Coordinates of C-alpha atoms in Angstrom, one line a residue:
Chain A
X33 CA 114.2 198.8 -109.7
X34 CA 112.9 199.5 -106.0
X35 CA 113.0 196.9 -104.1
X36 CA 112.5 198.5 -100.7
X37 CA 109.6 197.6 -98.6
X38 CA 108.3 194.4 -100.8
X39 CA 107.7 191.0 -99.4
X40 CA 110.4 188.7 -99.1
X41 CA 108.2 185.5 -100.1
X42 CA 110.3 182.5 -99.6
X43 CA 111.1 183.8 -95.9
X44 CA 107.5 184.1 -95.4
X45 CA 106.5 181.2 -96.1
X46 CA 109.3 179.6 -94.1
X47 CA 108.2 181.4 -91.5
X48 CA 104.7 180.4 -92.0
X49 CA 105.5 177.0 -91.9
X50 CA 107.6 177.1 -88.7
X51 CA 104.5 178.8 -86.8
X52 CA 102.3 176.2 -88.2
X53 CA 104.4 173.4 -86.8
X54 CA 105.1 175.3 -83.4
X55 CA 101.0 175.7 -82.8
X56 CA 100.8 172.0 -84.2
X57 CA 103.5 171.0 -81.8
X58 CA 101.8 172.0 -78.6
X59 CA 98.2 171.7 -79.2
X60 CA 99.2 167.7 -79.6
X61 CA 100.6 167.8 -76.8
X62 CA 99.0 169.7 -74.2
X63 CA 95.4 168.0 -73.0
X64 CA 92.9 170.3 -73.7
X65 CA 90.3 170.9 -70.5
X66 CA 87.0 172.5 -71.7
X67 CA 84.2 173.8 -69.2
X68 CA 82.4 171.0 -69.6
X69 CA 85.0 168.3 -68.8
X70 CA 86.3 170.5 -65.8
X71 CA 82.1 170.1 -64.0
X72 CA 82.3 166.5 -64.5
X73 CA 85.7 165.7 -62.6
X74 CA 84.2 168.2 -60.1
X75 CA 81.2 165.8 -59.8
X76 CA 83.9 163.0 -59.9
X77 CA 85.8 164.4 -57.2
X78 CA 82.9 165.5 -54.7
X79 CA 81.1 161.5 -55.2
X80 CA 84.3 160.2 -54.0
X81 CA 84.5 162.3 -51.0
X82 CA 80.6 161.0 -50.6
X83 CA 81.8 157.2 -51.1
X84 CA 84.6 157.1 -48.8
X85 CA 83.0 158.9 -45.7
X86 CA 80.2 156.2 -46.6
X87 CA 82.4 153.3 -46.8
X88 CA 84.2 154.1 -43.4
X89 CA 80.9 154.0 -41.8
X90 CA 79.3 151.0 -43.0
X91 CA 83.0 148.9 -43.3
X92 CA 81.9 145.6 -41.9
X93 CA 84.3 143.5 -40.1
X94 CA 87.8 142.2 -41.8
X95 CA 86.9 144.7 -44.6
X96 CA 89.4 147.4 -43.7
X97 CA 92.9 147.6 -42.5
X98 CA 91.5 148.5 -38.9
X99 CA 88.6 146.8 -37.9
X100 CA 86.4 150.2 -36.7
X101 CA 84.4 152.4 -38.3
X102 CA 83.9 156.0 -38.7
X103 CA 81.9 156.5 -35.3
X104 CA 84.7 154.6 -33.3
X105 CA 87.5 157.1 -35.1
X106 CA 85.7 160.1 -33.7
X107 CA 85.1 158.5 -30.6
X108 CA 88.9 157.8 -30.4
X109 CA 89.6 161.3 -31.3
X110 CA 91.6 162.8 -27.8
X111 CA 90.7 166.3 -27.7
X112 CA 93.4 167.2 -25.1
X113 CA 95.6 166.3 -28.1
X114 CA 97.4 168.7 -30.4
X115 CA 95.8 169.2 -33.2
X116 CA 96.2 168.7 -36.3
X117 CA 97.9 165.9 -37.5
X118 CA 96.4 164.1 -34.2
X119 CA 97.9 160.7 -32.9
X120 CA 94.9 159.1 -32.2
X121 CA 93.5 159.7 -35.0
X122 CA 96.3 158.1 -37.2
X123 CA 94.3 155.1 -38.3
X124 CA 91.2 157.5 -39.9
X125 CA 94.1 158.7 -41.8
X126 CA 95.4 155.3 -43.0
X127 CA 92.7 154.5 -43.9
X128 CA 91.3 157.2 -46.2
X129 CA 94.7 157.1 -47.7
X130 CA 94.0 153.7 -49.0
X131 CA 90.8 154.7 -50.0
X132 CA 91.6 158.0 -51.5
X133 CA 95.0 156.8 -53.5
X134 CA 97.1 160.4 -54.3
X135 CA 94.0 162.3 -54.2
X136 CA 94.8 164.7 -50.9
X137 CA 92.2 165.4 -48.3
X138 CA 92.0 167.1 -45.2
X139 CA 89.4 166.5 -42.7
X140 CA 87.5 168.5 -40.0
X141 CA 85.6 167.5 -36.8
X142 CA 82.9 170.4 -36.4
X143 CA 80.5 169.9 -33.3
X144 CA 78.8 172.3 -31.1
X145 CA 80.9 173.3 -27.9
X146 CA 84.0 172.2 -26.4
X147 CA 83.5 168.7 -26.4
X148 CA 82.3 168.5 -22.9
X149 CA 78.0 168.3 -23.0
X150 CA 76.7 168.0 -19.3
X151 CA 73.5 169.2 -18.9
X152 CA 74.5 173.0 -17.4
X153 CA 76.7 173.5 -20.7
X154 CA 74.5 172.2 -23.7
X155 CA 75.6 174.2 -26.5
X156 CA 76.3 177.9 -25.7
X157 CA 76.2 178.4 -29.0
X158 CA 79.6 178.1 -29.7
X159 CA 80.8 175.9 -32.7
X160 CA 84.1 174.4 -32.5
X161 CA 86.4 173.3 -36.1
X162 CA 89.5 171.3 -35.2
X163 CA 91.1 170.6 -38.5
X164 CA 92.0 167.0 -37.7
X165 CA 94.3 166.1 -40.5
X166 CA 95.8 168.3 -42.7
X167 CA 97.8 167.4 -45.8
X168 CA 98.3 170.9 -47.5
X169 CA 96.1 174.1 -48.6
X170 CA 92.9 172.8 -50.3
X171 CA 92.7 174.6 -54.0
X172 CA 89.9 176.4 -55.5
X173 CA 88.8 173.3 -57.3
X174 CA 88.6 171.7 -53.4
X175 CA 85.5 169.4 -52.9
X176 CA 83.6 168.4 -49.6
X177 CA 81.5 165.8 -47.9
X178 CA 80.2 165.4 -44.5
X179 CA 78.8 162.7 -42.6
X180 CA 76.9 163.1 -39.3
X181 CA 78.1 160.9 -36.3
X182 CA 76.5 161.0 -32.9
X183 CA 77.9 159.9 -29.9
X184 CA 76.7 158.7 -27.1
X185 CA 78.4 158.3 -23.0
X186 CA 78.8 155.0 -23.6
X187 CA 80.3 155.7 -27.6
X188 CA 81.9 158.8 -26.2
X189 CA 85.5 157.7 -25.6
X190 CA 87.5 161.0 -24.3
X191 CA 84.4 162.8 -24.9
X192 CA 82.8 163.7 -22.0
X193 CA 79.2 163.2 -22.7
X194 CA 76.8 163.2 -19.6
X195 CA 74.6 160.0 -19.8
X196 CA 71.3 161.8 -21.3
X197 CA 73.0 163.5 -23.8
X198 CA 74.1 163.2 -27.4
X199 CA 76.7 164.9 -29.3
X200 CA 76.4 165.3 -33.0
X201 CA 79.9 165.2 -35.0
X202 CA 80.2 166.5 -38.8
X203 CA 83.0 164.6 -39.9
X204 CA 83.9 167.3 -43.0
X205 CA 86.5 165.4 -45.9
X206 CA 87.7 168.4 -48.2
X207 CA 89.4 166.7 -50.9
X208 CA 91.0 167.9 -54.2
X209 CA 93.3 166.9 -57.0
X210 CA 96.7 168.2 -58.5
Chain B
X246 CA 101.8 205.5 -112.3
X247 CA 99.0 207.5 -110.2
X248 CA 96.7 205.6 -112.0
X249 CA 98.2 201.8 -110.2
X250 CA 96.9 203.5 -106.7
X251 CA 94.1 202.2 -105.0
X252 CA 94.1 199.0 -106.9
X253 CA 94.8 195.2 -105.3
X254 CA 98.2 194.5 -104.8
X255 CA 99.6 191.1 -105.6
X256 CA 101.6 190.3 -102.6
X257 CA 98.7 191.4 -100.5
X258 CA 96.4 188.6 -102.5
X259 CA 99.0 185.8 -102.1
X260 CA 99.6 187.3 -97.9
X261 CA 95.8 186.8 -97.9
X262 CA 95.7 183.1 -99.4
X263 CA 97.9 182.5 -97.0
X264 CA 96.5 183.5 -93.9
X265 CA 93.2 182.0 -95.0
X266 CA 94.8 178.3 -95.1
X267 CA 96.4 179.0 -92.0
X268 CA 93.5 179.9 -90.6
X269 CA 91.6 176.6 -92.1
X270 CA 94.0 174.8 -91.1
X271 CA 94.6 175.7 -87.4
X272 CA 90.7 175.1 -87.2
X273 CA 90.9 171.7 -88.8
X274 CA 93.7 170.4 -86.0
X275 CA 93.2 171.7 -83.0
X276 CA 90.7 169.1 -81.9
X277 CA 88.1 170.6 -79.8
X278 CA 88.8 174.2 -80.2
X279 CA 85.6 174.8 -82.0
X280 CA 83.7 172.6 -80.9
X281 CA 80.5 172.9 -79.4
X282 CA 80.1 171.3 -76.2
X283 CA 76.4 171.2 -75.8
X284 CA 75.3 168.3 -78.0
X285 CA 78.0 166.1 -76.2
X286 CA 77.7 166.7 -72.6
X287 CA 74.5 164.6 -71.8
X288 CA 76.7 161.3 -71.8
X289 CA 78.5 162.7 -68.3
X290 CA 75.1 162.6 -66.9
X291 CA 74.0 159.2 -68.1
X292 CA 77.1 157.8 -67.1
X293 CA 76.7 159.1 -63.6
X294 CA 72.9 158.1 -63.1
X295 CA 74.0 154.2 -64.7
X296 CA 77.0 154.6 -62.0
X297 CA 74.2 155.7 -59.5
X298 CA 71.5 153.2 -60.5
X299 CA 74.2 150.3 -59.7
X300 CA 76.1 151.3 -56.6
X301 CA 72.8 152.9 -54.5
X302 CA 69.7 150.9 -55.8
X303 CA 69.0 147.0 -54.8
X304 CA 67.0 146.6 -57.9
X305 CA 63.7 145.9 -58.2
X306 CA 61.5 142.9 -59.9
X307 CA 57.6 142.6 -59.6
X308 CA 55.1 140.4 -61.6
X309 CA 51.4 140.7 -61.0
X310 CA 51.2 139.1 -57.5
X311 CA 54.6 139.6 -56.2
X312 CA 57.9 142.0 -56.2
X313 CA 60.8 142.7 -54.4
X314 CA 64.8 144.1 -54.7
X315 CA 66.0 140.3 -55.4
X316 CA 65.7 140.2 -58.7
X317 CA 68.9 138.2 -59.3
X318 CA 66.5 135.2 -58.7
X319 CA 63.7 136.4 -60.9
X320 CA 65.5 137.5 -64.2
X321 CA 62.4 137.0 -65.6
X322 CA 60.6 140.5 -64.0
X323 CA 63.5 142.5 -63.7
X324 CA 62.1 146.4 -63.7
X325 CA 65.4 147.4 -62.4
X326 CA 69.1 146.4 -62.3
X327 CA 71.2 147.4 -59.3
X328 CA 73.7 145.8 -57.0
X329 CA 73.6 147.4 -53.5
X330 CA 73.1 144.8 -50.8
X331 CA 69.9 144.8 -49.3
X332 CA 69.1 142.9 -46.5
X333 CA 65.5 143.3 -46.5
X334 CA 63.9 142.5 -49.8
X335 CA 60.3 143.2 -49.9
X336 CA 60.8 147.4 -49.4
X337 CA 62.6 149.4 -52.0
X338 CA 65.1 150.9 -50.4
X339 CA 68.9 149.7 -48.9
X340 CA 70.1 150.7 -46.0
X341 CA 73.5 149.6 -47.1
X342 CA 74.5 151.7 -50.4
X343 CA 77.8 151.2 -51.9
X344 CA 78.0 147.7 -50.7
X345 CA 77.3 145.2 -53.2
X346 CA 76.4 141.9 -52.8
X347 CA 77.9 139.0 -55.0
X348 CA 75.2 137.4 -56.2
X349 CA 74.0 140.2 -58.0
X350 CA 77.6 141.5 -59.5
X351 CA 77.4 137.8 -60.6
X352 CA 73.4 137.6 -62.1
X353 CA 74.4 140.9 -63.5
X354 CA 77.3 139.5 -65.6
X355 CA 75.2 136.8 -67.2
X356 CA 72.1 139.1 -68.2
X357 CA 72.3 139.8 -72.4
X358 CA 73.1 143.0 -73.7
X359 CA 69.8 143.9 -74.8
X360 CA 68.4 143.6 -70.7
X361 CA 71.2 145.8 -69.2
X362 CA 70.9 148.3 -71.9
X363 CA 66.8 148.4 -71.3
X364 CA 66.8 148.4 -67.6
X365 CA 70.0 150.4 -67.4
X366 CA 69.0 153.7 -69.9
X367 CA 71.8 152.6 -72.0
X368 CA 70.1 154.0 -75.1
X369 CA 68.8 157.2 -76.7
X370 CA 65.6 158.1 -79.1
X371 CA 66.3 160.4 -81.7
X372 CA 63.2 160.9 -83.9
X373 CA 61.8 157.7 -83.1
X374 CA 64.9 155.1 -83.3
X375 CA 66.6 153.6 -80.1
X376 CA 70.1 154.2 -80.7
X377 CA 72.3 152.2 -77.8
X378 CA 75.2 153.7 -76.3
X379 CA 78.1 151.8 -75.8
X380 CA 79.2 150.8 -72.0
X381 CA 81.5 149.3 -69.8
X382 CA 81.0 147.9 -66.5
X383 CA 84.1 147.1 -65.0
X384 CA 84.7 146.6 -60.9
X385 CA 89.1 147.2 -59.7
X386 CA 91.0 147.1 -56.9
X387 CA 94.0 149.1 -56.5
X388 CA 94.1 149.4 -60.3
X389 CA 93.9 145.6 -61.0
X390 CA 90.8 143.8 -62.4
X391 CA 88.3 142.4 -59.3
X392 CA 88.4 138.5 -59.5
X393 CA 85.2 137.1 -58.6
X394 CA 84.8 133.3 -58.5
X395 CA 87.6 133.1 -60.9
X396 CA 86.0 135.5 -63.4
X397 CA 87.3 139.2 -64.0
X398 CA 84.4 141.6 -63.5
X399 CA 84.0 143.3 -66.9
X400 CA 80.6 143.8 -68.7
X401 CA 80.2 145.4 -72.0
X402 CA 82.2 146.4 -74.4
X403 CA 85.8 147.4 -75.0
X404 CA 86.1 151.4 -74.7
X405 CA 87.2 152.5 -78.5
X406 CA 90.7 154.4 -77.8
X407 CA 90.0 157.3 -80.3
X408 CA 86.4 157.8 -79.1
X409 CA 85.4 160.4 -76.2
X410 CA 84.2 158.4 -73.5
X411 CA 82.6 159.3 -70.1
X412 CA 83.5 157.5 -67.3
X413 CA 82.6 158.1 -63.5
X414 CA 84.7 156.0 -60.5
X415 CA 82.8 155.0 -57.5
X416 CA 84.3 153.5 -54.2
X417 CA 82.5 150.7 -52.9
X418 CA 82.6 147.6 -50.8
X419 CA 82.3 144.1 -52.9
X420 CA 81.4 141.0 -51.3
X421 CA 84.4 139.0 -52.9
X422 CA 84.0 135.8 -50.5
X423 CA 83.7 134.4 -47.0
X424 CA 85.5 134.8 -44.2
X425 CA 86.1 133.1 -40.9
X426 CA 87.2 135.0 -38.1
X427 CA 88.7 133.2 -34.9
X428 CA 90.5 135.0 -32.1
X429 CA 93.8 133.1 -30.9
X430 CA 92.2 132.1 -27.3
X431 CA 89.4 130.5 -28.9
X432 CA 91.4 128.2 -31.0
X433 CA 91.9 124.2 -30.0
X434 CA 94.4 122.3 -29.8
X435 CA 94.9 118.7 -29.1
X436 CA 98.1 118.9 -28.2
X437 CA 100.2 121.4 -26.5
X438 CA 103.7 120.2 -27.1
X439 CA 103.5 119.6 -30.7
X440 CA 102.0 123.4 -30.9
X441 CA 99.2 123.0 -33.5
X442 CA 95.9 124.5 -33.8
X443 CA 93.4 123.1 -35.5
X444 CA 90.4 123.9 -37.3
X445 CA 87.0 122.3 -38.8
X446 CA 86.1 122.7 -42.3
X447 CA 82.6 120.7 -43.6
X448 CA 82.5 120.2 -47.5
X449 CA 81.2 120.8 -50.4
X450 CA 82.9 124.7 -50.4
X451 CA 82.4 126.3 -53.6
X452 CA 84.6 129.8 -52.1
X453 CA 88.4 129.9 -50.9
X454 CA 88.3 129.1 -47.4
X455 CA 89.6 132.1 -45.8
X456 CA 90.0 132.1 -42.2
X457 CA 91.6 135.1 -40.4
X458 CA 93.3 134.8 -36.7
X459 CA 93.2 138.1 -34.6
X460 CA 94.6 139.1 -31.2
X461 CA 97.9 137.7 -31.3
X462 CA 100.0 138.8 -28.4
X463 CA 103.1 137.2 -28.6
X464 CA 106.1 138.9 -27.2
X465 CA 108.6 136.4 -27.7
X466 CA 110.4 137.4 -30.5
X467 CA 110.9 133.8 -32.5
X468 CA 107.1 133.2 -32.5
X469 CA 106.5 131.6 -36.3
X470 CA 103.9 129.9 -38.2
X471 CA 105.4 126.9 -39.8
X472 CA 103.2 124.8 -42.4
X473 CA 99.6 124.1 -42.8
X474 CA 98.0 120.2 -43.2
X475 CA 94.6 118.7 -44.3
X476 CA 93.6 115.8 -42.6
X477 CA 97.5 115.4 -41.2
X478 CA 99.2 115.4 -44.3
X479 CA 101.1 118.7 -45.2
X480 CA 99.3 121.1 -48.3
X481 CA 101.0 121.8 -51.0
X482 CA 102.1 125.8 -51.0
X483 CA 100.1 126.4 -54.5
X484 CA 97.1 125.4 -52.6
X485 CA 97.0 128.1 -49.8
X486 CA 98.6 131.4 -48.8
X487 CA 99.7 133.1 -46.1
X488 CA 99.1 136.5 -45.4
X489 CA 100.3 138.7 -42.4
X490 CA 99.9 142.3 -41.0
X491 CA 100.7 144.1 -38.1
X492 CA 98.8 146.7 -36.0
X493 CA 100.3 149.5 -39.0
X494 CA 100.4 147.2 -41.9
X495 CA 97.9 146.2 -44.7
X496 CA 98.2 142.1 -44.9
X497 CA 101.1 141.3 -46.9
X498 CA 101.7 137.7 -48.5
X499 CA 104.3 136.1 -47.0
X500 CA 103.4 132.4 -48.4
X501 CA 107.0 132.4 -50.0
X502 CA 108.7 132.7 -47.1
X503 CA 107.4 130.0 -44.8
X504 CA 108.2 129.4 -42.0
X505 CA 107.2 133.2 -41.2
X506 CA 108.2 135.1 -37.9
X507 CA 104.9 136.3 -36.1
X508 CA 106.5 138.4 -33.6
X509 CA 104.2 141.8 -33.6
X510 CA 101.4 140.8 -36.1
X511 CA 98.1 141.4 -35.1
X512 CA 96.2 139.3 -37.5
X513 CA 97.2 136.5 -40.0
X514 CA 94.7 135.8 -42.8
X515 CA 95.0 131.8 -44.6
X516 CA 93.0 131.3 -47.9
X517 CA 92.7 127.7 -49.0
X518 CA 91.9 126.5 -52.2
X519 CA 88.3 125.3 -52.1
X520 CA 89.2 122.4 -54.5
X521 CA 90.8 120.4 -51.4
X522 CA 87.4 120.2 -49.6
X523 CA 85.2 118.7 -52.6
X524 CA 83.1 116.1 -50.7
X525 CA 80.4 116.7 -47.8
X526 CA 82.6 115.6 -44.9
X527 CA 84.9 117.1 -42.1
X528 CA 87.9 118.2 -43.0
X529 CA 90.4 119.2 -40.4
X530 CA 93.3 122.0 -41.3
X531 CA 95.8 121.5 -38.6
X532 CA 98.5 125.5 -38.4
X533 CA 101.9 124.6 -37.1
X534 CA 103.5 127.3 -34.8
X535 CA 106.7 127.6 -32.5
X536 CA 106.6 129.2 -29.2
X537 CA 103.0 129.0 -29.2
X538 CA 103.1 128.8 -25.6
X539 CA 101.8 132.0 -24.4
X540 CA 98.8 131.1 -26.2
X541 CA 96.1 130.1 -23.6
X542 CA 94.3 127.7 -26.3
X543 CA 91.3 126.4 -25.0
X544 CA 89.4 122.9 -25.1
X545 CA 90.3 120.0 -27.3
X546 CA 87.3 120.4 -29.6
X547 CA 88.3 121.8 -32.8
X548 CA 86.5 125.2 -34.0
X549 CA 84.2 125.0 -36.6
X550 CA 85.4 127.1 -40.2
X551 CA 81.3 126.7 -41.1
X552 CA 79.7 128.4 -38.3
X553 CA 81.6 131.3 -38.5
X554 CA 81.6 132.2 -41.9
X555 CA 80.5 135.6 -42.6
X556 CA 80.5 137.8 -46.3
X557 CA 84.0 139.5 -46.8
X558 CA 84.1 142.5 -48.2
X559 CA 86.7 144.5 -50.1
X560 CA 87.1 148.1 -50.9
X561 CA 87.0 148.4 -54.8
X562 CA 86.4 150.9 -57.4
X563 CA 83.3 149.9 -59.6
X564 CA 84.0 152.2 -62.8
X565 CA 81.0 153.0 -65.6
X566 CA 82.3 154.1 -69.6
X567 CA 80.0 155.3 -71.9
X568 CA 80.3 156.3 -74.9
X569 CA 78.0 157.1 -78.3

């Protein structure tokens, strides 16, 4: 009787069953993302950056942990300080951290110039980023907001803003989830 | 035996039984692997718009000679639910979205099903029939249920557990009550020695009375709030709370721990229990410090909880399910 090169049955359907159970195994437990379900927690995630740039600026009084809102942050902002991870600008941070929960963020101050608008040195076309706070690398599935703030002298805190002039703030939020 | 060539072998039939069930039967429980994803996706978007429609629109009610965004006083005409405030009723738009005012979070939770569902989009046609989707409205605050004049905000139904369900999170401000805000050198007192301040409250107050005292500057290091008392007798501790918080601090309760050291805090916050001022008359809420002294309190006339009270708001997450 040859018996070379036939099936060994029972083993293969041990075997079967054991692959069956391992695929079984992980597909119940690992969360499945599909495409579609991936677009709406980036809607999810760029809406919250939207809310909480929005919230910082309309915040009335006693609503937040500091009592100022998003324009008085900027204006606080001391230029001549190191950036990032700036001192003066540690209650902005507080306080999207208590918005935000464990989502991280970082968040930039773009404007045009150095900060200093007299009338001789309105905007040489320079634009300057200072990345404000940082909390890590954003990913690839980052999201951002901006909100426009415009100071004025009397707004401008360290700013040095002539009296007829304006300078226009983006205040950026990058946020993103792990 | 040439002849047996080229002929279906046995073990290959059963091998080919096999792989067939395996096949069926990887398909049958891997949920979602085969799935198409085109027929399901349009809930995301209605759950976003609903989410939307609530936290950015004021709403909008009109009848043949008049309209406007308040609509939680004309149920009647509602053409659109929303809850952003909106101080200026008679044009469409807010200038305040994501705040959202109380009365409407509160109209909101009495309207029937079949009104938020209409003026919502809760609902689909499919070849003629309304089929409603199911929601859920709920508003939370650092992952506990908002408590709004003693009820939980949650409208709908509850989210089935075995269901898909869209859901979109939106951070807002909720009006939750009224607030007070007195600075320490504006505060009274009638007498300097015994260290008390003391404060107005006129009845009927349907809210907690919160009142919140900011700019404390006390270097001393055993400056402490002792007690609180209505109309010079001492309230009971389950019918107010204490909350303090320094310039890097949120408030924190410290009602159990009375009397409480307010060296360093920059604001304490007192709610009362609105049940203690049921009548329309004065009622005076007398604090009790220690080495109040560097206080520089003012006049004798006692400042007035009433004319100061102003909406407090409270960052929240207002949260929209859906589901078919």
């Amino acid at each position: 009787m040859n018996e070379t090169a036939q099936m060994h049955t029972l083993e293969g359907f041990v075997a079967a069953g054991v692959i069956l159970m391992m695929v079984m195994l992980i597909s119940e437990n690992t969360m499945i993302i599909t495409p579609q379900c991936e677009l709406g927690m980036d809607v999810q995630l760029q809406q919250t950056a939207i809310d909480v740039l929005n919230v910082l600026d309309i915040a009335p009084d006693c609503a937040l942990q500091f009592n100022l809102n998003l324009t008085e942050h900027v204006a606080g902002y001391n230029l001549s300080e190191p950036i990032p991870q700036n001192n003066s600008l540690k209650p902005l941070d507080t306080e999207i951290s208590n918005l935000l929960g464990d989502i991280l963020y970082n968040v930039d101050f773009v404007y045009v110039g150095n900060g200093t608008i007299t009338n001789d040195t309105i905007a040489n076309g320079t634009i300057t980023n200072d990345h404000v706070i940082m909390h890590g690398a954003p990913i690839e599935n980052s999201m951002s907001a901006s909100r426009f703030i415009t100071l004025y002298n009397e707004t401008g805190g360290t700013w040095n803003i002539s009296s007829n002039n304006v300078q226009v703030v983006e205040v950026r939020l990058i946020i993103w989830q792990i | 035996m040439l002849r047996d060539k080229g002929q279906i072998s046995f073990d290959f039939l059963i091998g080919i039984v096999v792989f067939l069930f395996t096949l069926m039967f990887v398909i049958q429980f891997i949920p979602g692997l085969f799935i198409s994803t085109s027929g399901e996706g349009s809930l995301d978007s209605v759950a976003y718009r609903t989410a939307n429609l609530l936290v950015e629109d004021p709403g909008w009610w009109e009848n043949s000679t008049h309209n406007g965004t308040n609509w939680e006083i004309n149920i009647g005409n509602i053409s659109r639910i929303g809850l952003a405030e909106d101080e200026f009723p008679d044009i469409r738009r807010t200038y305040t979205p994501n705040k959202l005012n109380r009365s409407k979070i509160q109209q909101l939770m009495e309207l029937n099903e079949t009104m938020i569902i209409n003026n919502l989009g809760l609902y689909d046609m499919v070849s003629g029939t309304k089929i409603n989707y199911g929601y859920n409205i709920s508003i939370d605050k650092n992952g506990d249920p908002l408590i709004i004049n003693g009820s939980i905000i949650n409208i709908g139904k509850i989210p089935p557990a075995n269901q898909d369900r869209f859901r979109i999170s939106r951070t807002v401000l909720v009006e939750t009550g009224k607030i007070a805000e007195f600075s320490v050198d504006e505060l009274s007192s009638w007498n300097l020695s015994n260290e008390s301040v003391y404060i107005n409250v006129t009845g009927p107050q349907n809210d907690s009375v919160i009142i919140q005292i900011i700019e404390f500057n006390f270097n001393t290091t055993n400056s402490t709030f002792h007690h609180a008392k209505l109309n010079g007798t001492n309230i009971s501790s389950n019918n107010y709370s204490v909350y303090k918080k320094t310039n890097t601090s949120k408030f924190i309760n410290v009602s159990q721990s009375l009397p409480v050291n307010i060296t360093n805090v920059s604001s304490l916050r007192f709610v009362f229990n609105n049940s203690m001022f049921p009548t329309n008359v004065t009622y005076w809420i007398e604090l009790s410090f220690t080495n109040f002294t560097n206080a520089s309190l003012s006049s004798a006339i006692p400042v007035e909880y009433n004319n100061r009270t102003q909406p407090l708001f409270e960052p929240a997450n207002l949260v929209v399910g859906v589901w078919k």
